Coordinates of C-alpha atoms and ligand atoms in Angstrom, one line a residue:
M1 CA -28.5 12.2 0.1
T2 CA -26.0 10.0 2.0
E3 CA -22.7 11.6 3.0
V4 CA -19.8 10.6 0.8
P5 CA -17.3 8.7 3.0
W6 CA -13.9 10.3 3.4
W7 CA -12.2 7.3 1.9
R8 CA -13.8 7.8 -1.4
S9 CA -12.9 11.5 -1.8
G10 CA -9.6 11.4 0.2
V11 CA -6.0 10.7 -0.6
V12 CA -4.0 8.3 1.6
Y13 CA -0.3 8.7 2.3
Q14 CA 1.7 5.5 3.0
I15 CA 4.4 5.7 5.7
Y16 CA 6.9 2.9 6.1
P17 CA 7.8 3.7 9.7
R18 CA 11.3 2.3 9.6
S19 CA 12.3 4.8 6.9
F20 CA 10.2 7.9 7.5
A21 CA 11.7 9.8 10.4
D22 CA 13.4 9.2 13.6
D23 CA 13.2 11.4 16.7
G24 CA 15.3 13.9 14.8
G25 CA 17.6 16.7 15.8
G26 CA 21.0 14.9 15.5
D27 CA 23.7 15.0 12.9
G28 CA 22.9 11.6 11.5
A29 CA 26.2 10.2 12.5
A30 CA 25.6 9.7 16.2
L31 CA 25.5 6.0 15.6
A32 CA 27.8 4.9 12.9
G33 CA 27.2 1.7 11.0
G34 CA 23.6 2.4 9.9
V35 CA 21.3 1.3 12.7
G36 CA 18.9 4.2 12.8
V37 CA 15.3 3.4 12.4
G38 CA 12.3 5.7 12.1
T39 CA 9.9 5.8 15.0
L40 CA 6.2 6.6 15.8
E41 CA 7.4 9.7 17.6
G42 CA 9.3 10.6 14.4
V43 CA 6.1 10.3 12.4
R44 CA 4.3 12.5 15.0
R45 CA 6.9 15.2 14.7
R46 CA 6.6 15.3 10.9
L47 CA 2.8 15.3 10.7
D48 CA 2.9 18.9 9.5
H49 CA 4.5 17.7 6.3
L50 CA 1.3 15.8 5.5
V51 CA -0.9 18.7 6.4
W52 CA 1.1 21.1 4.3
L53 CA 1.1 18.6 1.4
G54 CA -2.7 18.2 1.7
V55 CA -3.4 14.5 2.1
D56 CA -6.4 13.2 4.1
A57 CA -5.0 10.1 5.8
L58 CA -1.9 8.2 6.6
W59 CA -1.4 4.4 6.5
L60 CA 1.3 3.1 8.7
S61 CA 3.1 -0.1 7.6
P62 CA 3.5 -2.5 10.6
F63 CA 5.0 -1.1 13.8
Y64 CA 4.1 -4.1 16.0
R65 CA 6.4 -6.4 18.0
S66 CA 8.3 -8.4 15.5
P67 CA 11.5 -10.3 15.0
M68 CA 11.8 -8.4 11.7
A69 CA 12.4 -11.3 9.4
D70 CA 10.1 -9.4 7.0
F71 CA 10.6 -6.0 8.7
G72 CA 7.4 -6.0 10.7
Y73 CA 5.2 -8.1 8.4
D74 CA 6.0 -11.0 10.7
V75 CA 4.0 -10.0 13.8
S76 CA 4.8 -11.5 17.2
D77 CA 2.3 -9.4 19.1
H78 CA -0.5 -7.6 17.3
C79 CA -1.4 -5.4 20.2
D80 CA 1.9 -3.8 21.1
V81 CA 4.5 -1.6 19.5
D82 CA 7.9 -2.9 18.8
P83 CA 10.5 -1.1 21.0
V84 CA 12.4 0.0 18.0
F85 CA 9.4 2.1 17.0
G86 CA 8.4 3.3 20.4
T87 CA 5.5 2.5 22.8
L88 CA 1.7 2.2 22.8
D89 CA 1.7 5.7 24.4
D90 CA 3.7 7.0 21.4
F91 CA 1.0 5.5 19.2
D92 CA -1.8 7.1 21.2
R93 CA -0.1 10.5 21.0
L94 CA 0.5 10.1 17.3
L95 CA -3.2 9.1 16.7
A96 CA -4.5 12.0 18.8
E97 CA -2.3 14.6 17.2
A98 CA -3.1 13.3 13.7
H99 CA -6.8 13.6 14.5
D100 CA -6.3 17.1 15.9
K101 CA -4.8 18.0 12.6
G102 CA -7.6 16.5 10.6
L103 CA -5.7 13.4 9.4
R104 CA -7.2 9.9 9.5
V105 CA -5.0 7.0 10.5
L106 CA -5.0 3.6 9.0
I107 CA -2.8 0.8 10.3
D108 CA -1.6 -2.4 8.7
W109 CA -3.3 -5.6 9.7
V110 CA -1.4 -8.8 8.9
A111 CA -4.1 -11.4 8.9
N112 CA -2.8 -14.2 6.7
H113 CA 0.2 -15.2 8.9
T114 CA 2.0 -14.4 12.1
S115 CA 5.6 -14.5 13.1
D116 CA 7.0 -17.9 14.0
H117 CA 7.8 -16.2 17.3
H118 CA 4.1 -15.4 18.0
P119 CA 2.9 -17.1 21.1
W120 CA 0.1 -18.7 19.0
F121 CA 2.6 -20.4 16.8
V122 CA 5.0 -21.2 19.6
D123 CA 2.2 -23.0 21.2
S124 CA 1.0 -24.6 18.0
R125 CA 4.3 -26.1 17.1
S126 CA 5.0 -27.3 20.7
S127 CA 3.1 -30.6 20.2
R128 CA 0.5 -32.2 17.9
D129 CA -1.9 -32.1 20.8
S130 CA -1.5 -28.4 21.5
P131 CA -4.8 -26.6 21.8
R132 CA -3.6 -24.2 19.1
R133 CA -2.2 -26.9 16.8
R134 CA -5.1 -26.3 14.4
W135 CA -4.6 -22.5 14.3
Y136 CA -2.0 -23.1 11.6
H137 CA -1.8 -25.5 8.6
W138 CA 0.0 -28.6 9.7
R139 CA 0.3 -31.6 7.4
N140 CA 2.1 -34.9 7.3
P141 CA 5.0 -35.2 4.8
A142 CA 4.2 -36.6 1.4
P143 CA 5.0 -40.3 0.9
D144 CA 8.5 -39.4 -0.3
G145 CA 9.0 -37.3 2.9
G146 CA 8.8 -34.1 0.9
P147 CA 6.3 -31.2 1.3
P148 CA 2.5 -32.0 1.3
N149 CA 1.8 -30.2 -2.0
N150 CA 3.6 -28.2 -4.7
W151 CA 2.8 -24.7 -3.6
R152 CA 5.7 -22.2 -3.8
A153 CA 6.5 -19.5 -1.3
A154 CA 7.1 -15.8 -2.1
F155 CA 10.5 -14.1 -2.2
A156 CA 12.9 -17.0 -2.5
R157 CA 12.8 -18.4 -6.0
D158 CA 11.3 -21.8 -6.3
Q159 CA 11.2 -22.6 -2.6
P160 CA 8.3 -24.8 -1.2
A161 CA 5.6 -23.0 0.8
W162 CA 6.2 -25.6 3.5
T163 CA 8.8 -26.1 6.2
L164 CA 9.3 -29.4 8.2
D165 CA 9.2 -29.0 11.9
P166 CA 11.5 -31.7 13.3
T167 CA 10.0 -31.8 16.8
T168 CA 6.5 -32.9 15.6
G169 CA 7.5 -34.4 12.3
Q170 CA 4.9 -32.3 10.3
Y171 CA 5.2 -29.5 7.8
Y172 CA 3.6 -26.1 8.3
L173 CA 2.4 -23.9 5.5
H174 CA 3.9 -20.4 4.8
L175 CA 3.0 -18.5 1.6
F176 CA 5.8 -16.0 2.5
L177 CA 8.9 -16.7 4.6
P178 CA 9.3 -19.8 6.8
E179 CA 9.3 -17.2 9.6
Q180 CA 5.7 -16.3 8.6
P181 CA 3.4 -19.4 9.2
D182 CA -0.1 -19.0 7.7
V183 CA -3.0 -18.9 10.1
D184 CA -5.8 -21.4 9.4
W185 CA -8.9 -19.2 8.9
S186 CA -11.2 -22.2 8.9
Q187 CA -10.6 -22.5 12.7
R188 CA -13.1 -20.4 14.6
P189 CA -10.9 -19.6 17.6
A190 CA -8.1 -18.2 15.4
V191 CA -10.7 -16.1 13.6
E192 CA -12.1 -14.8 16.8
A193 CA -8.5 -13.9 18.0
M194 CA -7.9 -12.0 14.8
H195 CA -11.2 -10.1 15.2
D196 CA -10.1 -9.2 18.7
V197 CA -7.0 -7.6 17.2
L198 CA -9.2 -5.4 15.1
R199 CA -11.4 -4.4 18.0
F200 CA -8.3 -3.6 20.1
W201 CA -7.2 -0.9 17.5
L202 CA -10.7 0.2 16.6
D203 CA -11.4 0.8 20.3
R204 CA -8.2 2.9 20.4
G205 CA -9.6 5.1 17.7
V206 CA -7.9 4.1 14.4
D207 CA -9.9 4.9 11.3
G208 CA -9.3 1.6 9.6
F209 CA -6.9 -1.0 8.2
R210 CA -4.8 -1.9 5.3
A211 CA -5.3 -5.6 5.3
D212 CA -2.1 -7.4 4.2
A213 CA -2.4 -10.2 1.6
I214 CA -6.1 -10.5 2.5
H215 CA -6.9 -12.6 -0.7
A216 CA -4.8 -15.3 0.8
I217 CA -6.6 -16.0 4.1
G218 CA -9.1 -18.6 2.8
K219 CA -7.4 -21.8 1.7
D220 CA -8.6 -24.8 -0.3
P221 CA -9.3 -27.3 2.5
D222 CA -7.8 -30.1 0.4
L223 CA -4.6 -28.1 -0.2
A224 CA -4.6 -29.5 -3.7
D225 CA -1.5 -29.2 -5.9
D226 CA -1.4 -26.2 -8.2
P227 CA -1.9 -27.2 -11.8
P228 CA 1.4 -27.6 -13.8
A229 CA 0.9 -24.3 -15.6
R230 CA 1.0 -22.4 -12.3
A231 CA 3.3 -24.7 -10.4
G232 CA 6.3 -22.3 -10.4
T233 CA 4.2 -19.2 -9.4
P234 CA 4.2 -18.2 -5.7
R235 CA 0.8 -19.2 -4.3
S236 CA 0.6 -15.8 -2.6
S237 CA -0.2 -14.2 -6.0
T238 CA -2.8 -16.8 -7.1
N239 CA -4.7 -17.9 -3.9
D240 CA -8.3 -17.0 -4.6
H241 CA -10.6 -19.3 -2.5
P242 CA -14.3 -18.6 -2.1
S243 CA -14.2 -18.9 1.7
T244 CA -12.2 -15.7 1.9
H245 CA -15.4 -13.9 0.9
D246 CA -17.3 -15.3 3.9
H247 CA -14.5 -13.9 6.1
L248 CA -14.6 -10.6 4.4
R249 CA -18.4 -10.2 4.9
E250 CA -17.9 -10.8 8.6
L251 CA -15.0 -8.4 8.8
R252 CA -17.0 -5.7 7.0
R253 CA -19.8 -6.1 9.6
L254 CA -17.2 -5.8 12.4
V255 CA -15.6 -2.7 11.0
D256 CA -18.9 -1.0 10.1
S257 CA -20.2 -1.6 13.6
Y258 CA -18.0 1.2 14.7
P259 CA -19.0 4.8 14.2
G260 CA -17.2 7.3 12.1
Q261 CA -16.6 5.8 8.6
R262 CA -14.0 3.2 9.5
V263 CA -12.5 1.5 6.5
M264 CA -10.7 -1.6 5.4
V265 CA -8.6 -1.5 2.2
G266 CA -7.4 -4.9 1.2
E267 CA -4.2 -5.9 -0.5
V268 CA -5.6 -8.2 -3.1
Y269 CA -2.4 -9.3 -4.8
L270 CA -4.1 -11.0 -7.8
L271 CA -2.7 -9.2 -10.9
D272 CA -5.9 -9.1 -12.8
T273 CA -8.5 -6.4 -12.2
A274 CA -11.4 -8.8 -13.0
K275 CA -10.2 -11.0 -10.1
V276 CA -10.0 -8.0 -7.7
A277 CA -13.6 -6.9 -8.3
P278 CA -15.2 -9.8 -6.3
Y279 CA -13.4 -8.7 -3.2
Y280 CA -15.7 -5.7 -2.9
G281 CA -18.6 -8.3 -2.7
D282 CA -22.0 -6.7 -3.1
R283 CA -20.4 -3.7 -1.3
D284 CA -20.5 -5.9 1.8
E285 CA -16.8 -7.1 1.7
L286 CA -13.8 -4.8 1.4
H287 CA -14.5 -1.0 1.3
L288 CA -11.6 -0.7 -1.1
A289 CA -9.1 -3.1 -2.7
F290 CA -5.7 -2.4 -4.2
N291 CA -5.6 -3.0 -7.9
F292 CA -2.0 -3.5 -8.9
P293 CA -2.0 -3.9 -12.7
P294 CA -1.5 -0.2 -13.3
L295 CA 1.6 -0.2 -11.1
Y296 CA 3.1 -2.9 -13.3
T297 CA 2.2 -1.1 -16.6
P298 CA 5.0 0.4 -18.6
W299 CA 5.3 4.0 -19.7
D300 CA 3.0 3.6 -22.7
A301 CA -0.3 5.4 -23.5
A302 CA -2.0 2.5 -25.1
A303 CA -1.2 0.2 -22.2
W304 CA -2.4 2.7 -19.7
R305 CA -5.6 3.3 -21.7
A306 CA -6.3 -0.5 -21.4
R307 CA -5.8 -0.3 -17.7
L308 CA -8.3 2.6 -17.3
E309 CA -10.8 0.8 -19.4
E310 CA -10.4 -2.4 -17.3
V311 CA -11.0 -0.4 -14.1
E312 CA -14.1 1.1 -15.7
R313 CA -15.4 -2.3 -16.9
H314 CA -14.7 -4.4 -13.8
L315 CA -14.9 -2.0 -10.9
T316 CA -16.8 1.3 -11.5
A317 CA -19.4 -0.3 -13.7
V318 CA -20.4 -2.6 -10.8
G319 CA -20.2 0.1 -8.1
A320 CA -16.8 -0.8 -6.7
W321 CA -14.8 2.4 -6.0
P322 CA -11.3 1.9 -7.4
T323 CA -7.9 2.6 -5.8
W324 CA -4.7 3.8 -7.5
V325 CA -1.2 2.8 -6.4
L326 CA 2.0 3.8 -8.2
G327 CA 4.4 3.2 -5.4
N328 CA 4.7 1.3 -2.2
H329 CA 7.3 -0.5 0.0
D330 CA 7.3 -3.6 -2.2
N331 CA 8.2 -2.1 -5.6
P332 CA 10.7 0.2 -7.3
R333 CA 9.6 3.8 -7.1
P334 CA 7.8 5.5 -10.1
R335 CA 10.8 7.7 -10.7
T336 CA 13.0 4.6 -11.0
R337 CA 10.6 2.6 -13.1
Y338 CA 9.7 5.4 -15.5
G339 CA 13.2 6.6 -15.8
S340 CA 13.2 10.4 -15.8
P341 CA 12.2 13.3 -13.6
A342 CA 9.7 14.6 -16.2
R343 CA 7.9 11.2 -16.2
A344 CA 7.9 11.1 -12.4
R345 CA 6.1 14.5 -12.5
A346 CA 3.6 13.3 -15.2
A347 CA 3.0 10.2 -13.1
A348 CA 1.5 12.3 -10.3
F349 CA -1.4 13.0 -12.7
L350 CA -1.9 9.3 -13.4
L351 CA -2.1 8.8 -9.6
L352 CA -4.1 11.9 -8.5
G353 CA -6.2 12.5 -11.6
Q354 CA -8.1 9.2 -11.6
Q355 CA -11.5 8.2 -10.3
G356 CA -10.8 6.3 -7.2
T357 CA -8.8 6.6 -4.0
P358 CA -5.1 7.3 -4.5
F359 CA -2.4 5.9 -2.2
L360 CA 0.7 8.0 -2.3
Y361 CA 3.9 6.3 -1.0
A362 CA 6.0 8.7 1.1
G363 CA 8.9 10.0 -0.9
D364 CA 7.3 9.8 -4.3
E365 CA 6.1 13.4 -3.7
L366 CA 9.9 14.2 -3.6
G367 CA 10.5 12.3 -6.9
L368 CA 12.9 10.0 -5.0
E369 CA 14.7 7.3 -6.8
D370 CA 15.4 3.9 -5.3
A371 CA 18.6 3.8 -3.3
V372 CA 21.5 1.8 -4.7
V373 CA 22.1 -0.8 -2.0
P374 CA 25.4 -2.5 -2.2
P375 CA 25.1 -6.3 -1.8
G376 CA 26.8 -6.2 1.6
Q377 CA 24.2 -3.8 2.9
A378 CA 21.1 -5.6 1.4
V379 CA 18.8 -6.8 4.1
D380 CA 15.4 -7.7 2.6
P381 CA 14.9 -11.3 1.6
G382 CA 12.6 -10.0 -1.2
G383 CA 15.1 -7.6 -2.7
R384 CA 13.0 -4.5 -1.9
D385 CA 15.5 -2.4 0.0
G386 CA 15.8 0.3 -2.7
C387 CA 12.3 1.8 -2.3
R388 CA 12.7 1.6 1.5
A389 CA 15.6 4.1 1.7
P390 CA 15.1 6.7 4.4
L391 CA 13.4 10.0 3.7
P392 CA 15.7 12.9 3.5
W393 CA 14.2 15.9 5.4
D394 CA 16.9 18.5 4.8
A395 CA 20.3 19.0 3.1
S396 CA 22.4 18.5 6.3
P397 CA 24.7 15.4 6.3
G398 CA 22.2 13.6 8.5
H399 CA 19.2 14.8 6.4
G400 CA 17.2 15.5 9.6
W401 CA 17.9 12.1 11.2
Q402 CA 19.4 11.7 14.6
T403 CA 21.3 8.5 13.8
R404 CA 22.6 7.1 10.5
P405 CA 19.6 5.1 9.0
W406 CA 19.5 1.4 8.4
L407 CA 19.7 1.8 4.6
P408 CA 21.7 4.2 2.3
W409 CA 20.1 7.5 1.2
P410 CA 18.3 7.7 -2.1
P411 CA 20.4 9.4 -4.9
G412 CA 20.7 13.2 -4.8
A413 CA 19.4 13.6 -1.3
A414 CA 21.2 16.9 -0.9
A415 CA 18.7 18.4 -3.3
R416 CA 15.8 15.9 -3.2
N417 CA 14.7 16.5 0.3
V418 CA 11.7 18.1 1.9
E419 CA 13.3 21.4 3.1
V420 CA 15.0 22.3 -0.2
Q421 CA 12.0 21.4 -2.3
R422 CA 9.6 23.4 -0.1
R423 CA 11.7 26.5 -0.9
E424 CA 11.6 25.7 -4.6
P425 CA 8.1 26.4 -6.2
A426 CA 9.1 24.6 -9.3
S427 CA 9.8 21.3 -7.4
I428 CA 7.9 18.1 -7.8
L429 CA 6.9 18.5 -4.2
H430 CA 5.1 21.7 -5.0
L431 CA 3.5 20.0 -8.0
Y432 CA 2.1 17.3 -5.8
R433 CA 0.8 19.9 -3.4
R434 CA -0.9 21.9 -6.2
L435 CA -2.4 18.7 -7.6
L436 CA -3.7 17.6 -4.2
A437 CA -5.3 21.1 -3.6
T438 CA -6.8 21.1 -7.1
R439 CA -8.2 17.6 -6.6
R440 CA -9.7 18.6 -3.2
A441 CA -11.3 21.7 -4.6
S442 CA -12.8 20.0 -7.6
P443 CA -15.8 17.7 -7.1
A444 CA -15.2 16.3 -10.7
L445 CA -11.6 15.4 -9.8
S446 CA -12.3 13.9 -6.4
L447 CA -15.5 12.1 -7.0
G448 CA -16.6 12.5 -10.6
T449 CA -17.1 10.0 -13.3
S450 CA -14.2 9.2 -15.7
S451 CA -14.2 8.5 -19.4
V452 CA -11.3 8.0 -21.7
L453 CA -11.2 10.6 -24.6
D454 CA -10.0 10.1 -28.2
A455 CA -6.4 11.1 -28.4
P456 CA -3.4 10.8 -30.8
D457 CA -1.0 7.9 -30.4
G458 CA 1.2 8.4 -27.3
V459 CA -1.4 10.5 -25.5
L460 CA -3.8 9.4 -22.8
A461 CA -6.6 11.9 -22.0
W462 CA -9.7 11.4 -19.8
A463 CA -12.6 13.5 -18.7
R464 CA -13.8 13.8 -15.1
A465 CA -17.3 15.1 -14.4
T466 CA -20.0 15.7 -11.9
P467 CA -23.3 17.4 -12.9
D468 CA -21.8 20.8 -12.1
D469 CA -18.0 20.4 -12.6
R470 CA -15.7 19.2 -15.3
R471 CA -12.0 18.6 -15.8
V472 CA -9.8 17.0 -18.5
V473 CA -6.6 15.2 -17.5
A474 CA -4.0 14.5 -20.3
V475 CA -0.7 12.8 -20.2
N476 CA 1.8 12.8 -23.1
F477 CA 3.8 9.6 -22.9
T478 CA 6.1 10.5 -25.7
D479 CA 9.3 12.6 -25.9
G480 CA 8.0 14.9 -28.5
P481 CA 5.1 17.4 -28.6
R482 CA 1.6 16.2 -29.4
E483 CA -1.6 18.0 -30.4
L484 CA -4.8 17.1 -28.6
D485 CA -8.3 18.3 -29.5
V486 CA -10.7 18.5 -26.5
G487 CA -12.8 21.3 -27.9
P488 CA -12.5 25.1 -27.2
G489 CA -12.5 27.0 -24.0
W490 CA -10.1 25.1 -21.7
T491 CA -7.6 26.7 -19.3
V492 CA -4.5 25.0 -17.9
E493 CA -5.1 24.5 -14.2
V494 CA -2.0 22.4 -13.3
S495 CA 0.8 21.5 -15.6
S496 CA 3.5 18.9 -14.8
D497 CA 6.3 21.3 -15.9
G498 CA 4.6 24.4 -14.5
D499 CA 4.2 25.9 -18.0
G500 CA 1.0 27.7 -18.9
E501 CA -0.8 27.4 -15.6
G502 CA -3.7 29.9 -15.5
R503 CA -3.6 30.5 -19.2
P504 CA -5.9 29.3 -22.0
W505 CA -4.8 26.0 -23.4
T506 CA -3.2 26.0 -26.8
G507 CA -4.0 22.4 -27.7
R508 CA -0.4 21.3 -27.6
L509 CA 1.2 19.0 -25.0
A510 CA 4.9 19.3 -24.6
A511 CA 7.1 16.2 -24.4
D512 CA 6.4 14.2 -21.3
Q513 CA 3.9 16.8 -20.2
A514 CA 0.7 16.2 -18.2
L515 CA -2.1 18.7 -17.6
V516 CA -5.3 19.2 -15.7
L517 CA -7.6 21.5 -17.7
H518 CA -10.7 23.3 -16.4
P519 CA -13.5 24.8 -18.5
Ligands
LIG1 C1 2.5 -7.9 1.7 C2 3.3 -6.7 2.1 C3 4.8 -7.2 2.0 C4 5.0 -8.4 2.9 C5 4.0 -9.5 2.5 C6 4.0 -10.5 3.6 O1 2.6 -8.2 0.3 O2 3.1 -5.6 1.4 O3 5.7 -6.1 2.3 O4 6.3 -8.8 2.7 O5 2.7 -9.0 2.4 O6 3.4 -10.0 4.8

């Protein structure tokens, strides 16, 4: 029997380095004005939190050299660490120590675009004859002098995905900010350069990549207008060109040529599970692909049931191992979206009880809410500051940070921090830890099949099974008690409010309660 790769059974913890931890040890006020930024050394010093929690891997959002127009997703040197985050030596130390502690490390790879400060683009824009001119998408203005087509950019409402460069009189394409020109993946030298970036980090020992906006790399060579029905939608959430699949097969071969179960998980931001499935190819493209529809699903049992059934139909039925994401650096946190602490606790079961690889966004294990960021302090062009608030490590005024961080604290940080919650067995942090341990110990939960069970309105229940192991996971989405019949002989293994653990199950779910049951 072939060995199950770690990225199927494991849980990945996402770290947004800017907001995770700085070098620590200060009173948080050493630099007034809010300029403190988390560092790679800060991550290294906090690795024991991940070990204690019980995750298998961490994914670091970008820490590369960047002018920070998109806080690191605008890369100006893929093979160096931005000085605000530290140095390559810091990265090597972090990687070595994570490996010593049994943690895998994934890094973000921004393939669709670079920063406009990247030497490739600086060269490309310098003249129409530049050898790298074709590494980006340059086009003449439309006859009226406007952009070459009707594609819209992300973030800013209704802005064209094109910016005119006065020096050479042509427009360049950017599906995101004007500071993030799109690389032309039809140009072999650009592709080779991107492959070299992967080799640079694979040679250094990383366990894999989270590939940013990977569905967007292949473009329609004609750059045809979007049809009227889609004309106002940012192209970054609809671009779905067949040539991307050729690139992904090549990337898969590159990653798989390295020993040790390296992995590529792609951000396929197409909000339709049926459209995500092809990005796994015939298991020769992405190892894993993000599937975002569940993240955008309201707190409603029927809606969630539909999501689970779609995943079964479009992904597992064709041998594509699903992923689960309920929080990340681009979206309001689950605690904020679902609106109550009890729901935030139940959401942990929706994330960790599923068949597929869960991605847990740092701070969701603390039940953090989005920070309220006053307009004067808002910095992200995409309005995503709230979920990027710094992680509070303890109850001191600086919450374990040396300098005052770049964004305000999330609400209630005096209680919702790592140190206080570690002392409190009833905390959501301990709930996450129990669920992670339960998942790890149960083959049915970590690798088993999944099938939705009959349940009363407002309840979602599903069975997980391997030939030798079984679990039932149930979530009550209502604010009243509900009866659920799953047959006799079940014991409560984990309960979202802690009630009844270790005791025979009564068949009754409390309001907003979620459970893992074992036979
Ligand atoms: C992805 C990232 C997001 C970034 C965008 C452009 O969607 O998750 O943070 O702004 O790509 O790189």
